[in-house]
GROMACS .gro file of N, CA and C in nm:
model
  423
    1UNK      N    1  -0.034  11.938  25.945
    1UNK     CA    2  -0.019  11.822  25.861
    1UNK      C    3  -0.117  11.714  25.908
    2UNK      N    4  -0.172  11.623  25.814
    2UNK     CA    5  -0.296  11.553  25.845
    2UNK      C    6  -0.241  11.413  25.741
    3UNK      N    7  -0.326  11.320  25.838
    3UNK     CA    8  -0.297  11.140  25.799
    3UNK      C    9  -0.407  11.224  25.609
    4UNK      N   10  -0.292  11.107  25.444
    4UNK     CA   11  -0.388  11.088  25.362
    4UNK      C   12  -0.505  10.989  25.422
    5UNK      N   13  -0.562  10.982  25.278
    5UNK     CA   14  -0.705  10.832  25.363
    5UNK      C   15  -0.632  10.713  25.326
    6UNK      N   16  -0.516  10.694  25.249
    6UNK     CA   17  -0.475  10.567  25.230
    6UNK      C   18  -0.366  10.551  25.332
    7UNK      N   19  -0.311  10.646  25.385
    7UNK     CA   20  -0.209  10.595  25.531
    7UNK      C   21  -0.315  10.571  25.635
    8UNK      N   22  -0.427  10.600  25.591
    8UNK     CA   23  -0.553  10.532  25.734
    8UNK      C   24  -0.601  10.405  25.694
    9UNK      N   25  -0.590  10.406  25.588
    9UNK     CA   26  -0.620  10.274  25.519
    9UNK      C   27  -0.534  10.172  25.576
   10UNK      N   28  -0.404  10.196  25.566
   10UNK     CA   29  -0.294  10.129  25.560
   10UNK      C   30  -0.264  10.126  25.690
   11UNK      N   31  -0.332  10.178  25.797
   11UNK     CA   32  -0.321  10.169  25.948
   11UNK      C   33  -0.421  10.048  25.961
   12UNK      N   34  -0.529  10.074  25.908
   12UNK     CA   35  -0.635  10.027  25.987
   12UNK      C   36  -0.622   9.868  25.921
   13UNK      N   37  -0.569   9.823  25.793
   13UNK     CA   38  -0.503   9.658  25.760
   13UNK      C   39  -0.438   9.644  25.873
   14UNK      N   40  -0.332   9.708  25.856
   14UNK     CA   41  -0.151   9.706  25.992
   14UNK      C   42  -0.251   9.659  26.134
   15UNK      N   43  -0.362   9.706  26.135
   15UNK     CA   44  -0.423   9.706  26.297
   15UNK      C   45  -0.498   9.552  26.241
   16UNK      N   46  -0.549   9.519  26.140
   16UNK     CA   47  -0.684   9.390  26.125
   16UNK      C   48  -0.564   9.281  26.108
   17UNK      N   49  -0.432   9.319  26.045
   17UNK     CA   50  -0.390   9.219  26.012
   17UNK      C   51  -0.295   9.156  26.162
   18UNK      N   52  -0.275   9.282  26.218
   18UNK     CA   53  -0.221   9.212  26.373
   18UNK      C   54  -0.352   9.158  26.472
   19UNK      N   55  -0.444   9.195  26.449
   19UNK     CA   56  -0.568   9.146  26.519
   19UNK      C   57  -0.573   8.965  26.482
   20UNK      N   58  -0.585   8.926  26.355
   20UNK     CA   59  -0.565   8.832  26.300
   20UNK      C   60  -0.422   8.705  26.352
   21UNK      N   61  -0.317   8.766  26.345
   21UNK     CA   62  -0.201   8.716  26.430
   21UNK      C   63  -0.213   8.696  26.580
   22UNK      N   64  -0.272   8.771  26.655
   22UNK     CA   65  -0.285   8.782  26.807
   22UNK      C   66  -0.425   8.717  26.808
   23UNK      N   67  -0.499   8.653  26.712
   23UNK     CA   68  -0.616   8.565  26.713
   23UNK      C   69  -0.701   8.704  26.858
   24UNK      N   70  -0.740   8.797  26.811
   24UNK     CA   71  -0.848   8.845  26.881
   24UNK      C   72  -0.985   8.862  26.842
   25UNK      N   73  -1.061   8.918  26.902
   25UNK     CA   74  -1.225   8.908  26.862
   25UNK      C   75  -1.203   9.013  26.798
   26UNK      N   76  -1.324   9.027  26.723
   26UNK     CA   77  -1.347   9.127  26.596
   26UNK      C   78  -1.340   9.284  26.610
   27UNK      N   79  -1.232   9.353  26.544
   27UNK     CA   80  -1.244   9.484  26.631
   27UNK      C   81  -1.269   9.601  26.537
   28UNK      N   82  -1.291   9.742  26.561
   28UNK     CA   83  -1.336   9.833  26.537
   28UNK      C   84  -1.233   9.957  26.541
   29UNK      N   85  -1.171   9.968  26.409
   29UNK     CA   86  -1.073  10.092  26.404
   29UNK      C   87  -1.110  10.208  26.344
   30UNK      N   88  -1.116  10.307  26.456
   30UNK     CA   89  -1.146  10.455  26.378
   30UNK      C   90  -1.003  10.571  26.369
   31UNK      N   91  -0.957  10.593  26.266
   31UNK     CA   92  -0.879  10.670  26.285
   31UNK      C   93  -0.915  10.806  26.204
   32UNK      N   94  -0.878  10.924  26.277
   32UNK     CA   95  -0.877  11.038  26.309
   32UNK      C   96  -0.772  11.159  26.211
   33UNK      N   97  -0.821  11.265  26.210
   33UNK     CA   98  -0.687  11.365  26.150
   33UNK      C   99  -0.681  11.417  26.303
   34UNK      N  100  -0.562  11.519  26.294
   34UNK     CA  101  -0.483  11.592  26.393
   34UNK      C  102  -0.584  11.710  26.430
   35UNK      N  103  -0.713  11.703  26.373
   35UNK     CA  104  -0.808  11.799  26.396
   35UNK      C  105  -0.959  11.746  26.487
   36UNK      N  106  -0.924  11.607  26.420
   36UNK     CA  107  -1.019  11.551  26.550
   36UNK      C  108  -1.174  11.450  26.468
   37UNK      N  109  -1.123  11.481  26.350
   37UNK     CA  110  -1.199  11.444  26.254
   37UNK      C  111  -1.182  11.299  26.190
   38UNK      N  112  -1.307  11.244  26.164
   38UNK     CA  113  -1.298  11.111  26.115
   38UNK      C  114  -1.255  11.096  25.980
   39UNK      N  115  -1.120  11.042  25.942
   39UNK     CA  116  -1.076  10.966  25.787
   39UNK      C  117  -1.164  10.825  25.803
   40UNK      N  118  -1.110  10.720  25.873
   40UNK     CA  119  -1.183  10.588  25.872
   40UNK      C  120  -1.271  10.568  25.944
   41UNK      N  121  -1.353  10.465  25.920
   41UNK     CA  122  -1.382  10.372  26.013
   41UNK      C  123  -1.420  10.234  25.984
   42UNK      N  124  -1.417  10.151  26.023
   42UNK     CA  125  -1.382  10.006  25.969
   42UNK      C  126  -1.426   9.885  26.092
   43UNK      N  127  -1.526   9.775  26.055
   43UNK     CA  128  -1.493   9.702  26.160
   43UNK      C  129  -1.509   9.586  26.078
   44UNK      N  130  -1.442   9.490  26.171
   44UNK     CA  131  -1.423   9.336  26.124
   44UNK      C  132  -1.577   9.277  26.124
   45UNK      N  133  -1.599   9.169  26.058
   45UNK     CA  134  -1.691   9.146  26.033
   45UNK      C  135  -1.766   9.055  26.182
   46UNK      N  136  -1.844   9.044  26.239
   46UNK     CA  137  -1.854   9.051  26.368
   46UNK      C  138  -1.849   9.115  26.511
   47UNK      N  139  -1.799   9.245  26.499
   47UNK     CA  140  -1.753   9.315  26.586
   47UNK      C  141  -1.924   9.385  26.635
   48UNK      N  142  -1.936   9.414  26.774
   48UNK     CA  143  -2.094   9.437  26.796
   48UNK      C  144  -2.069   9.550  26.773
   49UNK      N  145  -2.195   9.610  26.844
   49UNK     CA  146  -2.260   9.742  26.756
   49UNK      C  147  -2.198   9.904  26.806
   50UNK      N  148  -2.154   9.868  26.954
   50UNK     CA  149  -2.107   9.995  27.025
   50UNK      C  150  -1.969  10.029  26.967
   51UNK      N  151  -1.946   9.975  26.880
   51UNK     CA  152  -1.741   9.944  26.882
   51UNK      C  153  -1.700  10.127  26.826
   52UNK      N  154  -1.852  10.105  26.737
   52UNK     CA  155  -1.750  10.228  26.664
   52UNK      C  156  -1.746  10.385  26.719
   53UNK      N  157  -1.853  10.410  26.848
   53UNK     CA  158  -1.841  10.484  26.896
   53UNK      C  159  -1.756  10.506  27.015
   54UNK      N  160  -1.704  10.356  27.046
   54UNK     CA  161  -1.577  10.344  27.151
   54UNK      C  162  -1.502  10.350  27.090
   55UNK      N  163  -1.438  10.300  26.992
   55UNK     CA  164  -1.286  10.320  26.945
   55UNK      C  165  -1.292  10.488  26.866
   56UNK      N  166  -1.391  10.532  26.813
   56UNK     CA  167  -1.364  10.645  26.777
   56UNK      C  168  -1.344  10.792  26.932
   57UNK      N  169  -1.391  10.746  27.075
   57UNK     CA  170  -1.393  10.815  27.147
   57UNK      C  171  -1.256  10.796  27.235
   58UNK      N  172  -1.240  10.675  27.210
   58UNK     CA  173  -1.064  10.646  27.251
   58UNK      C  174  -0.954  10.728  27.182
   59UNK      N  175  -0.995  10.743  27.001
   59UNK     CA  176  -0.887  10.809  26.944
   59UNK      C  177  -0.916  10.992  26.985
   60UNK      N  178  -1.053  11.010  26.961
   60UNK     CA  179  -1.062  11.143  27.023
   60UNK      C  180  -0.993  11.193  27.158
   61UNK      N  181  -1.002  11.104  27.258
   61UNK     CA  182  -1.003  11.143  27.356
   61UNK      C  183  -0.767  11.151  27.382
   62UNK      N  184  -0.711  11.084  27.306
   62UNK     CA  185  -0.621  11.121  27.270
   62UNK      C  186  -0.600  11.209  27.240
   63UNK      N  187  -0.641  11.319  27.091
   63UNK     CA  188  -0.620  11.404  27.017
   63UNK      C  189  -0.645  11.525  27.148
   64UNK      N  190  -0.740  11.464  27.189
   64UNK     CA  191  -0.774  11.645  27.260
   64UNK      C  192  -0.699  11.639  27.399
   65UNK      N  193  -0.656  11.529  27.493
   65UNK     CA  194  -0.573  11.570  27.564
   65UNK      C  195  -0.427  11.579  27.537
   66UNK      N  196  -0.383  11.507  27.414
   66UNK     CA  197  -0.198  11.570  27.418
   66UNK      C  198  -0.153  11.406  27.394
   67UNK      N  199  -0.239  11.284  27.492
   67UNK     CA  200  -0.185  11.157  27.481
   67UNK      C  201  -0.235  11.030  27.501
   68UNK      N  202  -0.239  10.912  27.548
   68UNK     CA  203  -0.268  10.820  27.481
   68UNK      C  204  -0.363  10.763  27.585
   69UNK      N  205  -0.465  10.709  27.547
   69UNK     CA  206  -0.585  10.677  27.617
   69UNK      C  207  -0.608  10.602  27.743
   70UNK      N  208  -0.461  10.510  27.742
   70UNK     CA  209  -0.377  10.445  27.872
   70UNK      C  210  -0.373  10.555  27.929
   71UNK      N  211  -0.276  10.637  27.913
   71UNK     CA  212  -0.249  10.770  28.038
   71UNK      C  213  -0.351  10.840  28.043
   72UNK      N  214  -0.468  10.867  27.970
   72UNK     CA  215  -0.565  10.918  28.056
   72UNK      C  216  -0.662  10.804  28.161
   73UNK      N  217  -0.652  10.693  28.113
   73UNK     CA  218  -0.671  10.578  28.258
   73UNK      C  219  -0.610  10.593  28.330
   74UNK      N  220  -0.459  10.605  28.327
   74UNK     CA  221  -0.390  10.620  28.497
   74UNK      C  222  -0.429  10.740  28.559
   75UNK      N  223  -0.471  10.862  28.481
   75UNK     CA  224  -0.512  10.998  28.516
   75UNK      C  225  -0.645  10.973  28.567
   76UNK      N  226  -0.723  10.904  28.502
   76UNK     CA  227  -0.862  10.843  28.586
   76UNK      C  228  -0.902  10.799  28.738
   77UNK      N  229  -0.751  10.725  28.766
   77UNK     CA  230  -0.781  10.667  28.851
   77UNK      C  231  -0.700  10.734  28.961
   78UNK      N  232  -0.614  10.840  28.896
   78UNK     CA  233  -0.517  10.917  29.022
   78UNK      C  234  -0.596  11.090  29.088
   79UNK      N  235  -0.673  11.136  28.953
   79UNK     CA  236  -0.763  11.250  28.943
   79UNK      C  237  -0.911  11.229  28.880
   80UNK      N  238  -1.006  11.113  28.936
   80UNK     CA  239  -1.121  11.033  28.875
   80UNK      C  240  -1.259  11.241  28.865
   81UNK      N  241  -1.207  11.317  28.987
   81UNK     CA  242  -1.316  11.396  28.958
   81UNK      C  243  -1.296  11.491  28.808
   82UNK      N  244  -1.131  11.483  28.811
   82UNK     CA  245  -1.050  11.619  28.664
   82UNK      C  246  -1.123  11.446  28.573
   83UNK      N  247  -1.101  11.371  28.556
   83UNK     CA  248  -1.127  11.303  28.449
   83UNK      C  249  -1.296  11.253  28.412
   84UNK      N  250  -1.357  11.343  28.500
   84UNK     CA  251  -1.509  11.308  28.519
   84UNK      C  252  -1.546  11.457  28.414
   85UNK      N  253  -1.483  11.579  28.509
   85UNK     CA  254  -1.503  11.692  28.449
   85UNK      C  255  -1.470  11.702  28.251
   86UNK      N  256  -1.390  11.614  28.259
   86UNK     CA  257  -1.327  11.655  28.134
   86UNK      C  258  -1.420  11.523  28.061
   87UNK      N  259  -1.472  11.467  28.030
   87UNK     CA  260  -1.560  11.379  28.003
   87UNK      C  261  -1.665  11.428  27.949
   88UNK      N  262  -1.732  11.497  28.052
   88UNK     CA  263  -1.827  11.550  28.077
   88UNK      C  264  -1.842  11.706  27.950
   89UNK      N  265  -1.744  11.805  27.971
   89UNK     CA  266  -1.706  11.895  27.870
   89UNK      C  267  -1.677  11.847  27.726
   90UNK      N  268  -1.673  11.724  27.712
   90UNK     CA  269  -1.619  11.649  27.612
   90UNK      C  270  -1.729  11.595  27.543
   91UNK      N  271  -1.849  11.626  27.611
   91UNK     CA  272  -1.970  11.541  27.555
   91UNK      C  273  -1.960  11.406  27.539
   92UNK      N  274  -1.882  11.321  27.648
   92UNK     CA  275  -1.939  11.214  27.628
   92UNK      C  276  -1.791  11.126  27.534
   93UNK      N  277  -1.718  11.239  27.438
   93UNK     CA  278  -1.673  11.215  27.332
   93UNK      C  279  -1.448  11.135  27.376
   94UNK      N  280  -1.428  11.131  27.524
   94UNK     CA  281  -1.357  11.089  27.563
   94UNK      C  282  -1.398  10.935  27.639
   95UNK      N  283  -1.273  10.892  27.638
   95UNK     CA  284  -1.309  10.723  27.681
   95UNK      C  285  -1.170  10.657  27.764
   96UNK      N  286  -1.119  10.697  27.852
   96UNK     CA  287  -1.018  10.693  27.886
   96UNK      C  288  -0.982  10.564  27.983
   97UNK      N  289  -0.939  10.469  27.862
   97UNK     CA  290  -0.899  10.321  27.856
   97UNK      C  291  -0.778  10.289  27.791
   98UNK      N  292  -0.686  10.243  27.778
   98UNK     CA  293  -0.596  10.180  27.644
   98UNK      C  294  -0.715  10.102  27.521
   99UNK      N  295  -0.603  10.182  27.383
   99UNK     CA  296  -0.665  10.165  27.252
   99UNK      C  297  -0.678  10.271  27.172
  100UNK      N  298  -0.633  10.355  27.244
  100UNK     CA  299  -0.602  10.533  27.182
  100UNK      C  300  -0.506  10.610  27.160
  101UNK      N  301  -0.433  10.568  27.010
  101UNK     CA  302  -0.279  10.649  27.049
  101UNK      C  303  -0.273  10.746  26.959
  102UNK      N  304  -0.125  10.848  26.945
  102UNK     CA  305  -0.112  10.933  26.854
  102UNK      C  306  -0.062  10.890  26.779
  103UNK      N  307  -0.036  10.994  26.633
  103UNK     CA  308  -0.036  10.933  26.505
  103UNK      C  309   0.116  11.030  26.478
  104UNK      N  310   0.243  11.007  26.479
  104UNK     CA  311   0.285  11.102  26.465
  104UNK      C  312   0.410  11.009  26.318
  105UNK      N  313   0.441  11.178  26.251
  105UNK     CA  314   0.615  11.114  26.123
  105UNK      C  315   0.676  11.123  26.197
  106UNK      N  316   0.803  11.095  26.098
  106UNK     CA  317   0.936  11.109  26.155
  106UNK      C  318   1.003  11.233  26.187
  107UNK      N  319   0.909  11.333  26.205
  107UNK     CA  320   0.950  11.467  26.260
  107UNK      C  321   0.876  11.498  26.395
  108UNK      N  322   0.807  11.422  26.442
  108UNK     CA  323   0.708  11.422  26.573
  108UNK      C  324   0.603  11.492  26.529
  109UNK      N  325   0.590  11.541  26.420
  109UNK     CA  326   0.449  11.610  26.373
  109UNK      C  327   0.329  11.530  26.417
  110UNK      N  328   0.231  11.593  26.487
  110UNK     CA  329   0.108  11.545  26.528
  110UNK      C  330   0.000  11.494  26.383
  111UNK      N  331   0.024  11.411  26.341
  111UNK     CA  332  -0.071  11.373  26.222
  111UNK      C  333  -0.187  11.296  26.276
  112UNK      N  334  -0.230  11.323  26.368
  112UNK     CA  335  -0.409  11.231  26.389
  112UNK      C  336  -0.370  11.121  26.510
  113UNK      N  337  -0.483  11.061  26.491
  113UNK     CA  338  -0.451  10.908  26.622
  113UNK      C  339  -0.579  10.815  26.574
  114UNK      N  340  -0.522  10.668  26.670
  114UNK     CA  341  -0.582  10.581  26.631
  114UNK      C  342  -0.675  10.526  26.725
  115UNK      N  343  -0.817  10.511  26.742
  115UNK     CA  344  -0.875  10.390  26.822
  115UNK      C  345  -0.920  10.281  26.794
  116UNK      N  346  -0.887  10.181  26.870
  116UNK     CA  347  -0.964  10.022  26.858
  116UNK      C  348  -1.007   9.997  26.982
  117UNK      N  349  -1.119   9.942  26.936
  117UNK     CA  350  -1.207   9.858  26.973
  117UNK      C  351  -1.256   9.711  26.976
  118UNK      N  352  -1.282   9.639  27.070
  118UNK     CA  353  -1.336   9.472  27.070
  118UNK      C  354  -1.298   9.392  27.116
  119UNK      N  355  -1.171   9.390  27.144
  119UNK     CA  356  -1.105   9.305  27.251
  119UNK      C  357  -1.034   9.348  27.404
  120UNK      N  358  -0.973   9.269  27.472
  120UNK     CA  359  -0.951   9.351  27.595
  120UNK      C  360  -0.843   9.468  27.566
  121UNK      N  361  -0.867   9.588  27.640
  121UNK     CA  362  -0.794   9.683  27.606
  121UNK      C  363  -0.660   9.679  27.577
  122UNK      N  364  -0.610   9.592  27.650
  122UNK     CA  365  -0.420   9.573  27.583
  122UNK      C  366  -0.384   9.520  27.445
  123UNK      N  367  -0.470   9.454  27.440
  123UNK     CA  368  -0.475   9.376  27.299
  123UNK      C  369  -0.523   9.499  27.169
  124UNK      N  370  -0.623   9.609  27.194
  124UNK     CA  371  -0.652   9.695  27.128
  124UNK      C  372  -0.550   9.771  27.092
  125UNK      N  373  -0.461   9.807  27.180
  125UNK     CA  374  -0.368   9.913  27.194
  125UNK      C  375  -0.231   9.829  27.074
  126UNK      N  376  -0.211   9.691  27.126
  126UNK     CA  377  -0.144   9.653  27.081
  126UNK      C  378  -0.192   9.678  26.890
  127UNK      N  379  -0.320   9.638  26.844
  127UNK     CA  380  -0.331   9.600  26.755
  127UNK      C  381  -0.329   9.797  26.712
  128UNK      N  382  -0.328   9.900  26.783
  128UNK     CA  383  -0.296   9.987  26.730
  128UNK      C  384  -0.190  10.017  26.701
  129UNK      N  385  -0.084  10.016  26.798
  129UNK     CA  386   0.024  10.040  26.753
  129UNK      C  387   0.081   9.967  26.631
  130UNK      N  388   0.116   9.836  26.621
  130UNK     CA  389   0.113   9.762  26.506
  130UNK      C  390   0.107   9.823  26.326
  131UNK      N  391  -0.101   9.883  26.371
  131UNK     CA  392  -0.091   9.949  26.239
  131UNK      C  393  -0.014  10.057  26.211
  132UNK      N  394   0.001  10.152  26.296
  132UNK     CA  395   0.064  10.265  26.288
  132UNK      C  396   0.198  10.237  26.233
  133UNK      N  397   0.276  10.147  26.274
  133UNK     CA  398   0.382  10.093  26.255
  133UNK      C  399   0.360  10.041  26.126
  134UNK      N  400   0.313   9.985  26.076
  134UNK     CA  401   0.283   9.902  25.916
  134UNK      C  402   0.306  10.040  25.861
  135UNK      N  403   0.255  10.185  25.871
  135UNK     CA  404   0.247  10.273  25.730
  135UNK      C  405   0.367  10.377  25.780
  136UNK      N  406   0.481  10.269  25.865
  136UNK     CA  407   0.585  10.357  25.868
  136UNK      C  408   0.576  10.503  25.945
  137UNK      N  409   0.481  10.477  25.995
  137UNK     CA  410   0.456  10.632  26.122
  137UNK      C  411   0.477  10.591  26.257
  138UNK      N  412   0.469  10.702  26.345
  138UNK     CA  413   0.522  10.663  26.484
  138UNK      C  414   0.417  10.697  26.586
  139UNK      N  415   0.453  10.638  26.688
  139UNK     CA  416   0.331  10.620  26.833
  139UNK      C  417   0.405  10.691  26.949
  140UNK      N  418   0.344  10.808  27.051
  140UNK     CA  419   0.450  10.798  27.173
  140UNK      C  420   0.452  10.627  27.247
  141UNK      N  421   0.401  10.586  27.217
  141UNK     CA  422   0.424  10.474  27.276
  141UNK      C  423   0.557  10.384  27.266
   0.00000   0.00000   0.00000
């Protein structure tokens, strides 16, 4: 089962419009299917130029380990050489920071994940979960 493009749609408002409330800098949401593949990508108007290959490597880097881009930071910093290796095999394509979560219904079905980008990482995460929450889907978080 895979996110439509209008429940990514409807993530990625849920994420601009809590960005907007939490007054943060301009950010960069890419969200993902459960395959690893890009539905959106979107950035606020201002957001610099790297955003969209960080927030899209945050949501990747979710999808392909199991969980959320926070716990592969604490995994960074407890196993920095396994999180070098896996980086590395990853082409580059993991980013293991908060701002990367899963996308799951109300059956725990794995439907895709979300990354943001542009502000400090808690604030990203926050403004992910948020959207996820706006289109009525769920986060392990």
């Amino acid at each position: 089962m895979n996110l439509t493009l209008q429940e990514a749609l409807t993530i990625t408002q849920g994420a601009f419009n809590a960005a907007v409330k939490e007054n943060s800098k301009p950010l960069t949401v890419a969200v993902l299917d459960s395959g690893g593949k890009l539905i959106s990508l979107q950035r606020q108007d201002g957001a610099s130029m790297m955003r969209p290959e960080i927030a899209s490597a945050k949501a990747w880097g979710a999808l392909a380990m199991g969980c959320s881009s926070r716990k592969l930071a604490t995994d960074a910093e407890q196993r920095p050489a396994f999180m070098t290796a896996v980086t590395a095999l990853a082409d580059g394509n993991v980013l293991p920071v908060a701002g990367g979560i899963l996308i799951r219904n109300s059956e725990q079905e794995l439907l895709g994940a979300i990354g943001i980008s542009g502000d400090l990482s808690e604030l990203d995460e926050l403004c992910a979960i948020r959207g996820v929450q706006s289109a009525n889907l769920l986060t392990d978080e």
